XYZ file of C-alpha atoms in Angstrom:
681
model
C 48.285 44.178 36.084
C 50.675 46.543 34.335
C 49.632 50.119 33.609
C 50.878 50.960 30.127
C 49.015 54.178 29.473
C 46.262 56.210 31.069
C 43.948 58.975 29.880
C 40.828 60.414 31.447
C 38.247 57.642 31.642
C 40.594 55.113 29.971
C 43.457 52.855 31.097
C 45.535 50.357 29.121
C 46.431 47.620 31.601
C 47.376 44.587 29.469
C 49.885 44.468 26.609
C 48.488 42.907 23.397
C 51.073 42.159 20.700
C 49.986 43.104 17.190
C 51.394 42.000 13.869
C 50.408 42.215 10.249
C 48.473 39.122 9.073
C 47.072 38.155 5.671
C 43.345 38.528 5.075
C 41.564 35.218 5.800
C 39.816 33.446 2.918
C 36.190 34.371 2.448
C 33.666 31.572 2.017
C 31.951 32.301 -1.293
C 28.252 33.011 -1.198
C 26.248 29.828 -1.722
C 23.222 31.601 -3.105
C 22.479 33.686 -6.158
C 19.687 36.068 -5.161
C 18.838 36.916 -8.752
C 17.872 33.300 -9.582
C 14.425 31.777 -9.190
C 15.608 28.186 -8.994
C 18.069 25.913 -7.193
C 19.736 22.544 -7.770
C 19.303 19.225 -5.978
C 21.806 16.370 -6.224
C 21.031 12.872 -4.947
C 23.952 10.457 -4.935
C 22.085 7.151 -4.666
C 18.367 6.810 -3.947
C 18.900 3.194 -2.851
C 21.211 4.173 0.012
C 19.540 4.307 3.410
C 16.665 2.330 4.949
C 13.924 4.099 3.001
C 14.197 1.710 0.036
C 15.715 -1.268 1.842
C 15.270 -4.391 -0.266
C 14.123 -2.549 -3.396
C 16.205 -3.856 -6.329
C 18.442 -1.434 -8.173
C 16.847 -0.219 -11.361
C 13.344 -0.182 -9.887
C 13.238 3.585 -9.319
C 12.745 5.441 -12.604
C 11.691 8.940 -11.530
C 11.134 11.244 -8.597
C 7.730 12.867 -8.255
C 7.991 16.425 -6.910
C 5.218 18.228 -5.080
C 4.875 21.129 -2.688
C 2.387 22.380 -0.116
C -0.060 25.200 0.369
C -0.013 25.419 4.150
C -3.199 26.376 5.974
C -3.934 30.016 6.687
C -4.463 31.170 10.265
C -7.741 30.000 11.780
C -8.389 27.037 9.494
C -7.158 23.578 8.623
C -6.329 20.799 11.054
C -8.935 18.274 12.057
C -12.010 20.334 11.146
C -11.272 21.868 7.737
C -9.887 18.678 6.263
C -8.303 18.387 2.820
C -9.388 14.743 2.588
C -11.416 12.246 4.571
C -8.613 11.284 6.995
C -5.757 13.389 5.709
C -3.701 14.832 4.184
C -3.081 17.677 6.622
C -2.364 20.396 4.037
C -3.160 21.059 0.397
C -0.673 19.294 -1.872
C 0.414 20.997 -5.075
C 1.714 18.757 -7.832
C 4.827 20.006 -9.665
C 6.084 17.213 -11.920
C 8.805 14.575 -12.170
C 12.532 14.236 -12.834
C 14.517 11.185 -14.000
C 16.610 8.887 -11.809
C 19.640 7.261 -13.416
C 20.244 3.510 -13.399
C 22.837 3.905 -10.628
C 20.284 5.643 -8.397
C 21.608 9.174 -8.860
C 19.579 12.253 -9.753
C 20.447 15.884 -10.487
C 17.678 18.373 -11.143
C 16.385 21.914 -10.820
C 13.688 22.933 -8.351
C 11.908 26.232 -7.715
C 13.703 28.204 -5.002
C 12.148 29.131 -1.656
C 9.586 26.377 -2.122
C 9.053 23.379 0.184
C 9.755 20.307 -1.942
C 8.842 16.687 -1.234
C 10.036 13.765 -3.360
C 8.558 10.345 -4.033
C 10.598 7.608 -5.764
C 8.493 6.127 -8.563
C 8.658 2.719 -10.200
C 8.242 2.105 -13.913
C 4.453 2.489 -13.629
C 4.706 5.830 -11.845
C 3.776 4.407 -8.423
C 5.463 5.685 -5.264
C 7.726 3.139 -3.564
C 8.145 5.268 -0.421
C 6.682 8.454 1.040
C 8.590 11.568 2.084
C 6.487 13.085 4.861
C 8.685 16.131 5.344
C 10.148 18.621 2.877
C 13.296 20.496 1.902
C 13.651 24.114 0.818
C 16.492 25.468 -1.322
C 17.583 29.100 -1.480
C 18.025 30.765 -4.899
C 21.034 29.316 -6.702
C 21.829 26.920 -3.856
C 22.858 23.304 -4.409
C 21.184 20.911 -1.987
C 22.457 17.363 -1.752
C 21.550 14.119 -0.062
C 23.092 10.667 -0.113
C 19.987 8.525 -0.439
C 16.492 7.854 0.883
C 16.025 8.524 4.618
C 19.727 7.965 5.263
C 21.383 9.032 8.517
C 22.824 12.551 8.476
C 26.383 11.277 8.898
C 26.131 8.868 5.948
C 29.004 9.405 3.537
C 28.310 9.661 -0.199
C 29.538 6.853 -2.471
C 33.132 7.200 -3.638
C 32.347 7.065 -7.340
C 31.352 9.274 -10.203
C 27.608 9.040 -10.675
C 25.766 9.181 -13.974
C 23.725 12.202 -12.924
C 26.825 14.175 -11.944
C 28.234 13.709 -15.440
C 25.393 15.548 -17.164
C 23.552 18.869 -16.905
C 20.749 19.065 -14.349
C 17.344 17.764 -15.400
C 14.449 20.124 -15.857
C 11.145 19.193 -14.255
C 8.609 17.554 -16.563
C 5.284 19.177 -15.611
C 2.326 17.014 -14.598
C -0.303 17.748 -17.278
C 0.086 21.492 -16.812
C 1.650 24.002 -14.396
C 2.043 23.550 -10.645
C -1.379 23.513 -8.965
C -3.263 22.178 -5.980
C -4.302 18.568 -6.508
C -8.093 18.515 -6.633
C -10.099 15.300 -6.858
C -12.937 16.930 -8.769
C -10.582 18.449 -11.361
C -7.961 15.702 -11.689
C -9.799 12.429 -10.898
C -13.532 12.971 -11.403
C -13.088 13.414 -15.196
C -11.557 9.920 -15.290
C -14.598 8.546 -13.477
C -16.905 10.451 -15.827
C -15.332 8.777 -18.832
C -14.766 5.241 -17.596
C -17.082 4.589 -14.661
C -20.356 6.514 -14.494
C -21.936 4.490 -17.275
C -22.497 1.826 -14.611
C -21.738 3.652 -11.350
C -24.439 6.275 -11.891
C -26.221 6.133 -8.554
C -29.123 4.164 -10.019
C -27.798 0.753 -8.999
C -26.402 -0.878 -5.890
C -22.840 -0.251 -7.088
C -20.953 2.710 -5.544
C -22.075 6.051 -6.998
C -19.140 7.646 -8.847
C -21.115 10.278 -10.731
C -20.408 14.007 -10.213
C -22.825 15.221 -7.547
C -23.033 18.073 -5.040
C -20.597 17.992 -2.141
C -21.885 16.909 1.275
C -20.574 16.846 4.837
C -19.224 13.496 6.072
C -21.753 11.622 8.185
C -20.295 11.070 11.645
C -21.721 11.804 15.089
C -19.453 14.770 15.903
C -20.798 17.694 13.878
C -17.944 19.919 15.019
C -15.462 17.714 13.188
C -17.609 17.190 10.103
C -19.332 20.498 9.369
C -16.079 22.214 8.448
C -15.559 20.493 5.124
C -17.459 18.845 2.297
C -16.640 16.031 -0.103
C -18.400 14.669 -3.152
C -20.191 11.311 -2.807
C -17.974 9.918 -5.575
C -14.866 10.836 -3.564
C -16.208 9.128 -0.450
C -17.076 6.030 -2.470
C -13.722 5.768 -4.239
C -11.763 6.687 -1.092
C -13.079 3.589 0.660
C -11.111 1.408 -1.762
C -7.797 3.138 -0.988
C -5.680 2.351 2.071
C -3.356 5.249 2.920
C -1.670 6.735 5.946
C -4.143 8.585 8.174
C -4.074 12.268 9.143
C -1.689 11.641 12.076
C -0.495 8.133 11.317
C 2.650 6.432 12.541
C 5.543 8.877 12.170
C 8.183 6.140 12.115
C 9.837 5.360 8.790
C 7.464 3.255 6.724
C 8.363 -0.098 5.226
C 9.066 0.304 1.487
C 5.795 0.024 -0.474
C 3.750 0.224 2.744
C 0.989 2.133 0.951
C 1.997 1.311 -2.630
C -0.869 1.797 -5.072
C -0.868 -1.913 -5.931
C -1.836 -2.740 -2.333
C -5.110 -0.809 -2.699
C -8.312 -2.620 -3.578
C -9.043 0.010 -6.240
C -5.930 -0.747 -8.273
C -6.244 -4.489 -7.703
C -9.793 -4.463 -9.033
C -8.887 -2.411 -12.105
C -5.841 -4.554 -12.899
C -8.090 -7.591 -13.011
C -10.105 -5.973 -15.806
C -13.137 -4.776 -13.872
C -16.041 -5.434 -16.283
C -13.846 -4.796 -19.284
C -12.667 -1.332 -18.190
C -9.218 -0.596 -19.658
C -7.726 2.720 -18.549
C -5.304 4.620 -20.760
C -1.910 5.768 -19.430
C -3.075 9.214 -18.315
C -6.110 7.853 -16.507
C -3.896 5.405 -14.612
C -1.440 8.190 -13.801
C -4.150 10.426 -12.388
C -5.552 7.708 -10.135
C -2.118 6.597 -8.959
C -0.955 10.149 -8.254
C -4.120 10.752 -6.233
C -3.419 7.631 -4.164
C 0.261 8.511 -3.650
C -0.605 12.040 -2.492
C -2.707 10.588 0.337
C -6.030 10.670 -1.541
C -6.856 14.394 -1.146
C -10.131 15.959 -2.197
C -9.558 19.722 -2.062
C -6.857 21.572 -4.006
C -7.280 25.022 -2.416
C -8.250 26.355 1.009
C -10.983 28.687 -0.200
C -12.861 25.690 -1.561
C -12.930 24.340 2.000
C -13.717 27.395 4.136
C -14.924 29.953 1.582
C -13.282 32.950 -0.068
C -14.399 35.414 2.615
C -12.234 33.693 5.215
C -9.247 33.283 2.899
C -8.987 36.417 0.749
C -7.321 38.855 3.175
C -4.704 36.325 4.243
C -4.326 35.183 0.649
C -3.347 38.682 -0.467
C -1.032 39.207 2.509
C 0.754 35.893 1.998
C 1.236 36.629 -1.694
C 2.711 40.035 -0.860
C 5.140 38.548 1.683
C 6.124 35.738 -0.693
C 6.927 38.269 -3.385
C 8.818 40.607 -1.048
C 10.940 38.072 0.844
C 11.017 34.951 -1.336
C 10.718 36.349 -4.838
C 7.659 34.178 -5.472
C 4.855 35.576 -7.568
C 2.140 32.950 -7.793
C -1.336 32.367 -6.432
C -1.736 28.885 -4.910
C -5.451 29.563 -4.475
C -5.992 29.985 -8.206
C -8.075 27.233 -9.776
C -6.293 25.798 -12.800
C -8.353 23.195 -14.606
C -6.390 21.141 -17.133
C -8.908 18.319 -17.172
C -8.376 14.776 -18.319
C -8.725 14.242 -22.048
C -8.909 11.059 -24.080
C -6.610 11.264 -27.079
C -8.059 10.001 -30.361
C -5.732 10.040 -33.376
C -3.660 12.710 -31.706
C -6.583 15.085 -31.140
C -8.391 15.637 -27.883
C -12.096 14.959 -27.688
C -14.629 15.550 -24.984
C -14.817 12.529 -22.676
C -18.117 10.705 -22.683
C -19.271 8.143 -20.130
C -18.376 4.623 -21.198
C -20.682 1.674 -20.601
C -18.501 -1.456 -20.802
C -19.924 -4.526 -22.455
C -21.325 -7.009 -19.998
C -18.936 -9.835 -19.208
C -20.235 -13.294 -20.088
C -20.427 -14.279 -16.436
C -22.589 -13.455 -13.458
C -22.092 -10.500 -11.138
C -19.130 -11.427 -8.968
C -20.840 -9.976 -5.897
C -24.089 -11.894 -6.413
C -24.968 -15.244 -4.903
C -23.782 -17.938 -7.290
C -24.820 -21.543 -7.690
C -22.094 -24.022 -6.888
C -21.204 -26.918 -9.124
C -21.662 -30.263 -7.414
C -19.303 -32.023 -9.789
C -16.845 -29.485 -11.228
C -14.521 -32.250 -12.421
C -17.262 -33.422 -14.759
C -17.680 -29.912 -16.158
C -13.972 -29.626 -16.890
C -14.050 -32.971 -18.655
C -16.989 -31.935 -20.838
C -19.761 -33.741 -18.958
C -22.998 -32.077 -17.883
C -22.667 -31.239 -14.183
C -25.476 -31.093 -11.678
C -25.828 -27.623 -10.167
C -27.400 -26.802 -6.841
C -27.824 -23.289 -5.583
C -25.518 -22.242 -2.757
C -25.004 -25.696 -1.249
C -21.501 -26.861 -0.405
C -20.057 -29.763 -2.291
C -19.541 -32.931 -0.262
C -16.606 -32.548 2.113
C -14.187 -35.420 2.519
C -12.301 -35.630 5.781
C -8.926 -37.339 5.687
C -9.025 -40.789 7.199
C -6.310 -41.320 9.821
C -4.492 -38.056 9.058
C -0.765 -37.941 9.675
C 0.873 -35.025 11.462
C 4.266 -34.093 12.809
C 5.572 -31.576 15.333
C 8.903 -30.044 14.297
C 10.951 -28.653 17.185
C 12.495 -25.280 16.319
C 14.120 -24.530 19.671
C 13.313 -22.323 22.649
C 10.069 -24.228 23.121
C 8.750 -23.156 19.707
C 7.348 -25.768 17.347
C 5.952 -26.079 13.827
C 3.089 -28.487 13.115
C 2.754 -30.219 9.749
C -0.154 -32.166 8.290
C 0.123 -34.713 5.492
C -2.339 -34.217 2.649
C -3.055 -37.225 0.417
C -2.549 -37.264 -3.311
C -5.611 -36.332 -5.303
C -7.165 -34.446 -8.181
C -9.270 -31.291 -8.094
C -10.584 -28.516 -10.331
C -8.523 -25.353 -10.075
C -10.218 -22.010 -10.698
C -13.684 -20.499 -10.358
C -16.251 -20.286 -13.190
C -17.787 -17.215 -11.525
C -14.514 -15.571 -10.539
C -12.214 -13.095 -12.206
C -10.791 -13.674 -15.663
C -7.413 -14.787 -14.280
C -9.131 -17.703 -12.486
C -10.163 -19.285 -15.798
C -10.280 -21.560 -17.665
C -10.911 -24.247 -15.069
C -8.224 -26.902 -15.003
C -8.183 -30.424 -13.600
C -4.959 -30.707 -11.592
C -3.384 -33.772 -9.988
C -1.470 -33.251 -6.756
C 0.991 -35.643 -5.130
C 1.040 -36.246 -1.390
C 2.717 -33.407 0.516
C 3.115 -32.013 4.017
C 1.926 -28.497 4.836
C 1.920 -26.238 7.873
C -1.289 -26.487 9.890
C -0.924 -22.769 10.617
C 0.654 -19.734 9.022
C 4.235 -19.046 10.125
C 4.117 -16.885 13.249
C 6.208 -13.945 14.371
C 7.905 -16.020 17.063
C 8.810 -18.732 14.554
C 10.161 -16.231 12.047
C 12.151 -14.462 14.785
C 14.279 -17.597 15.216
C 15.429 -17.002 11.639
C 15.482 -13.192 11.643
C 15.270 -11.612 15.118
C 15.432 -8.110 13.580
C 12.176 -8.438 11.648
C 9.195 -6.464 12.915
C 5.711 -7.024 11.509
C 4.879 -3.627 13.047
C 1.297 -2.396 13.316
C -1.686 -1.189 11.339
C -2.353 2.542 11.550
C -5.244 3.787 13.624
C -7.773 6.349 12.466
C -7.474 10.120 12.681
C -5.271 11.604 15.455
C -2.781 10.029 17.853
C -2.289 11.283 21.388
C -0.738 8.193 22.978
C 1.293 5.097 22.217
C -1.923 3.063 22.338
C -3.409 5.197 19.584
C -0.427 4.654 17.297
C -2.153 1.655 15.785
C -3.040 -2.008 16.129
C -0.109 -4.423 16.643
C 0.390 -7.299 14.231
C 3.744 -8.304 15.735
C 2.482 -10.475 18.593
C 4.337 -13.781 19.001
C 1.390 -15.945 17.875
C 0.136 -13.610 15.162
C 1.189 -14.591 11.630
C 4.321 -12.882 10.398
C 3.651 -10.226 7.763
C 5.502 -7.496 5.894
C 7.831 -10.188 4.599
C 8.703 -10.487 0.930
C 8.608 -13.689 -1.104
C 12.393 -13.653 -0.993
C 12.360 -13.505 2.820
C 9.809 -16.318 2.969
C 11.976 -18.509 0.740
C 15.038 -17.648 2.827
C 13.138 -18.817 5.920
C 12.401 -22.094 4.112
C 16.088 -22.578 3.302
C 17.010 -21.857 6.931
C 14.358 -24.300 8.137
C 15.629 -26.957 5.730
C 19.187 -26.565 6.992
C 18.032 -26.639 10.616
C 15.841 -29.746 10.352
C 17.411 -31.768 7.548
C 14.062 -31.801 5.721
C 13.270 -29.936 2.508
C 10.969 -26.976 3.104
C 9.637 -24.507 0.565
C 6.499 -22.512 -0.214
C 3.433 -24.287 -1.615
C 2.724 -24.050 -5.308
C -0.544 -22.426 -6.342
C -2.001 -25.871 -6.994
C -0.906 -27.235 -3.616
C -2.283 -24.174 -1.855
C -5.716 -24.285 -3.533
C -5.930 -28.059 -3.070
C -5.244 -27.616 0.657
C -7.666 -24.697 0.944
C -10.558 -26.399 -0.828
C -10.113 -29.573 1.230
C -12.395 -31.514 -1.078
C -14.984 -28.751 -1.528
C -16.121 -27.041 -4.723
C -17.768 -23.968 -3.188
C -16.112 -20.516 -3.265
C -15.080 -20.881 0.386
C -14.173 -24.178 2.004
C -17.083 -23.569 4.386
C -19.671 -22.687 1.717
C -20.759 -19.620 -0.276
C -19.281 -16.138 0.158
C -22.496 -15.037 1.908
C -21.970 -17.474 4.785
C -21.467 -16.146 8.318
C -17.709 -16.413 8.828
C -17.540 -15.120 12.417
C -16.117 -18.400 13.777
C -14.585 -19.591 10.523
C -12.270 -16.882 9.157
C -10.695 -13.552 10.067
C -11.985 -11.332 7.263
C -13.160 -7.735 6.808
C -16.018 -7.465 9.277
C -17.687 -5.002 11.649
C -14.516 -4.649 13.741
C -12.539 -3.436 10.716
C -15.006 -0.597 10.142
C -15.129 0.322 13.808
C -13.480 3.651 14.695
C -12.284 3.478 18.297
C -13.052 5.920 21.085
C -10.188 6.951 23.363
C -10.046 9.092 26.493
C -10.674 12.302 24.577
C -13.984 10.887 23.235
C -12.682 10.637 19.678
C -11.923 9.731 16.892
C -15.110 7.666 16.708
C -17.168 10.759 15.953
C -14.621 12.588 13.827
C -14.498 10.288 10.806
C -17.233 7.950 9.599
C -16.548 4.229 9.231
C -15.294 3.935 5.668
C -13.456 0.657 5.085
C -15.361 -1.903 2.956
C -16.458 -4.761 5.204
C -19.311 -7.129 6.020
C -20.960 -5.229 8.859
C -23.407 -8.019 9.683
C -20.522 -10.241 10.852
C -18.246 -9.699 13.848
C -15.286 -12.057 14.045
C -13.749 -10.212 17.002
C -10.458 -9.146 15.408
C -9.662 -5.818 13.752
C -6.290 -6.991 12.413
C -4.594 -10.402 12.329
C -5.484 -12.930 15.022
C -3.234 -15.480 16.731
C -3.014 -18.462 14.389
C -5.629 -21.132 15.021
C -8.165 -18.712 16.500
C -10.762 -19.822 13.952
C -12.141 -23.226 13.027
C -10.138 -25.407 10.674
C -11.214 -26.513 7.224
C -12.306 -30.146 6.667
C -8.681 -31.265 6.468
C -7.621 -29.636 9.725
C -5.831 -26.572 8.301
C -6.394 -23.115 9.763
C -6.606 -19.587 8.338
C -6.417 -20.415 4.644
C -9.249 -17.912 4.267
C -8.218 -14.592 5.811
C -5.924 -13.620 8.691
C -3.035 -12.859 6.309
C -2.690 -13.555 2.615
C -0.029 -16.130 1.822
C 2.855 -16.266 -0.609
C 3.012 -19.255 -2.936
C 6.042 -20.475 -4.827
C 4.342 -19.891 -8.185
C 4.976 -17.113 -10.667
C 1.840 -15.220 -11.670
C 0.892 -16.539 -15.128
C -2.409 -16.988 -16.986
C -4.454 -20.165 -16.717
C -4.806 -22.934 -17.670
C -2.532 -23.961 -14.834
C 0.277 -26.202 -16.011
C 3.836 -27.170 -15.162
C 5.427 -24.600 -17.475
C 8.171 -23.342 -15.182
C 5.833 -21.184 -13.108
C 6.807 -23.089 -9.964
C 10.546 -22.574 -10.356
C 12.141 -20.516 -7.595
C 12.910 -17.586 -9.893
C 13.011 -14.158 -8.243
C 12.524 -12.090 -11.393
C 8.753 -12.368 -11.861
C 5.699 -11.451 -9.751
C 4.647 -14.170 -7.326
C 1.129 -15.313 -6.515
C -0.485 -14.701 -3.141
C -3.605 -16.521 -2.003
C -6.245 -16.569 0.698
C -7.079 -12.949 1.434
C -6.503 -11.237 4.766
C -8.247 -9.512 7.660
C -8.612 -6.511 5.296
C -10.534 -8.486 2.631
C -14.192 -9.295 2.216
C -15.006 -12.959 1.493
C -15.111 -12.574 -2.290
C -11.418 -11.643 -2.240
C -10.544 -14.590 0.010
C -12.114 -17.341 -2.083
C -10.238 -20.597 -2.607
C -9.574 -19.620 -6.242
C -8.835 -15.901 -5.829
C -5.367 -14.843 -7.046
C -3.222 -11.765 -6.531
C 0.452 -11.062 -7.144
C 3.335 -8.872 -6.012
C 7.017 -8.623 -6.964
C 9.184 -11.173 -5.175
C 11.114 -8.444 -3.337
C 8.080 -6.512 -2.034
C 6.961 -6.787 1.609
C 3.209 -6.274 1.996
C 1.315 -5.166 5.095
C -1.110 -8.129 5.102
C 0.898 -10.913 3.437
C 2.655 -13.777 5.225
C 3.139 -17.447 4.358
C 2.984 -21.078 5.411
C 5.434 -23.812 4.455
C 5.293 -27.204 2.780
C 7.723 -30.062 3.317
C 8.727 -31.989 0.227
C 10.751 -34.710 1.974
C 8.634 -37.010 4.171
C 9.322 -36.560 7.894
C 10.652 -39.701 9.538
C 8.651 -39.717 12.754
C 4.887 -39.413 12.476
C 2.390 -38.501 15.158
C -1.131 -39.808 14.819
C -4.167 -37.612 14.349
C -5.104 -35.557 17.352
C -1.559 -34.452 18.144
C -1.502 -31.488 20.529
C -1.627 -28.140 18.809
C 0.793 -25.395 19.852
C -0.878 -22.767 22.015
């Protein structure tokens, strides 16, 4: 060391050269404290895995909502916002547009947690954002796409949104407020539903009645909140994520509104009910927000427990965040039917009775439906199956796929049958006599192990469990076992598998048409199910919604079986032994030797969804632009929704949690194996 200078208590021991340098640049402030808003820029909503497979142009808007987080000493599992979630009160803000190139540029309130949901043209969420972002005043937040990795680079192009001023939020029927079932949804039920669903009949009671505690064995988990009976009834028809469901990124459209039984029933024209646009929007928004009931915390735990914290939180929000609002305020901008541009008070509507029997009631079966279609007088006998015709000397073939995995085909003879159901939904009529040529069809649904030979990256995943998760086992119920039917595949993926299979085997594989599928399912019967009426005990015949579906499991911590009541619609008198999909072939075959055409998973057909009468009008062309028909129902469906004639549809690009497929072969296989060929195990 070198002593340069010394004074009492100080010594300079090291020389440090000094020189004049320019002042370094100062990073400009990214916030403007005097503003109450901020900007958000999204480069391309289709970038990233969140909307993988969703066609460009599908997303039209982003729904924006925020949260009112629980005050100290409340919330969680006891003071629940809804039956099985959501965790916190959700406050609806509004929506902003998304450009055709996937870009968006919009204003948001500052210092406010914001969640976004990409909406299709009908205002239905295609994906869920289960976190939030918060922008400081005047800040510009940006993201590349939907659930993209943090190091994803933005597209090297000028986007449409960047070339215009930022969008203002279009409010959702009024100012930002907590989403409340009784204020936002119950008025819709009052107008459209309570004329029939009034609590005086066997149908679910949707009338406005006093709130009650859920009925489950653990009072500690059910005495801390109340719901209306109409909420509990309607909630049972909506499949959503649960209060602590799988935190992994969801498949696009995993809980899309169209996958719920409520929307499916209404789209089929439930007893003539036709909702207007606002009524649809209110129901869909409720579903997309995780089907909440309460819109404020004081409505759950009482004002006495909330008021002191309510005032303190408001004071802190105003002091540190510049927010001056009361999330606990009740704002009622109730649903109104517009008549000639003027609002009128909604009145309960009693739809006209449909000219057909109650679809849930026991129906007589037609012994000779072909005669009815051809204008003859059929003989009718109550509930008895039509004569079943087994195939004489059936032909079958085992197709080797490699790695010890096989695919079994059965040959169905040419024939004629009546397509449709006189007691079914409107889209199953009029009945049509259809001739079918001989064709080969898979004895079983395509399995996960078979599909993995084509796409080893595909994962059929699992079905969420109820309530909380404290272990991997509680994450849910696997549907990705090797012998379980593949699911969460789109029609496009199913057709791609068929093309791969055709190239691999030299045969011509495709999906069955609607007519081929129903012909195979009926197997010469005329009853709603190939095994008889919908009331029949299906325990050994089909994997449908039964007692196991309603069962809430008990784990090591003695819950959640007592925390939430069984709520999923099912036939409790039947136990088929499977909560979700079963290994293919676990249930008895139909008269023609085919398995799982009723239940297990619904199945894609090649046909475009069009009205009946069924005809060769181009509906069976392999076009990807129109919705495609699914058939058969799944483990989540009651028998009525798994009838031989029951029809549903989804876009060709959409993967669905309970939809798989089976294949048909249009070119005759060369080598045939006689009846009784060994079935793959």
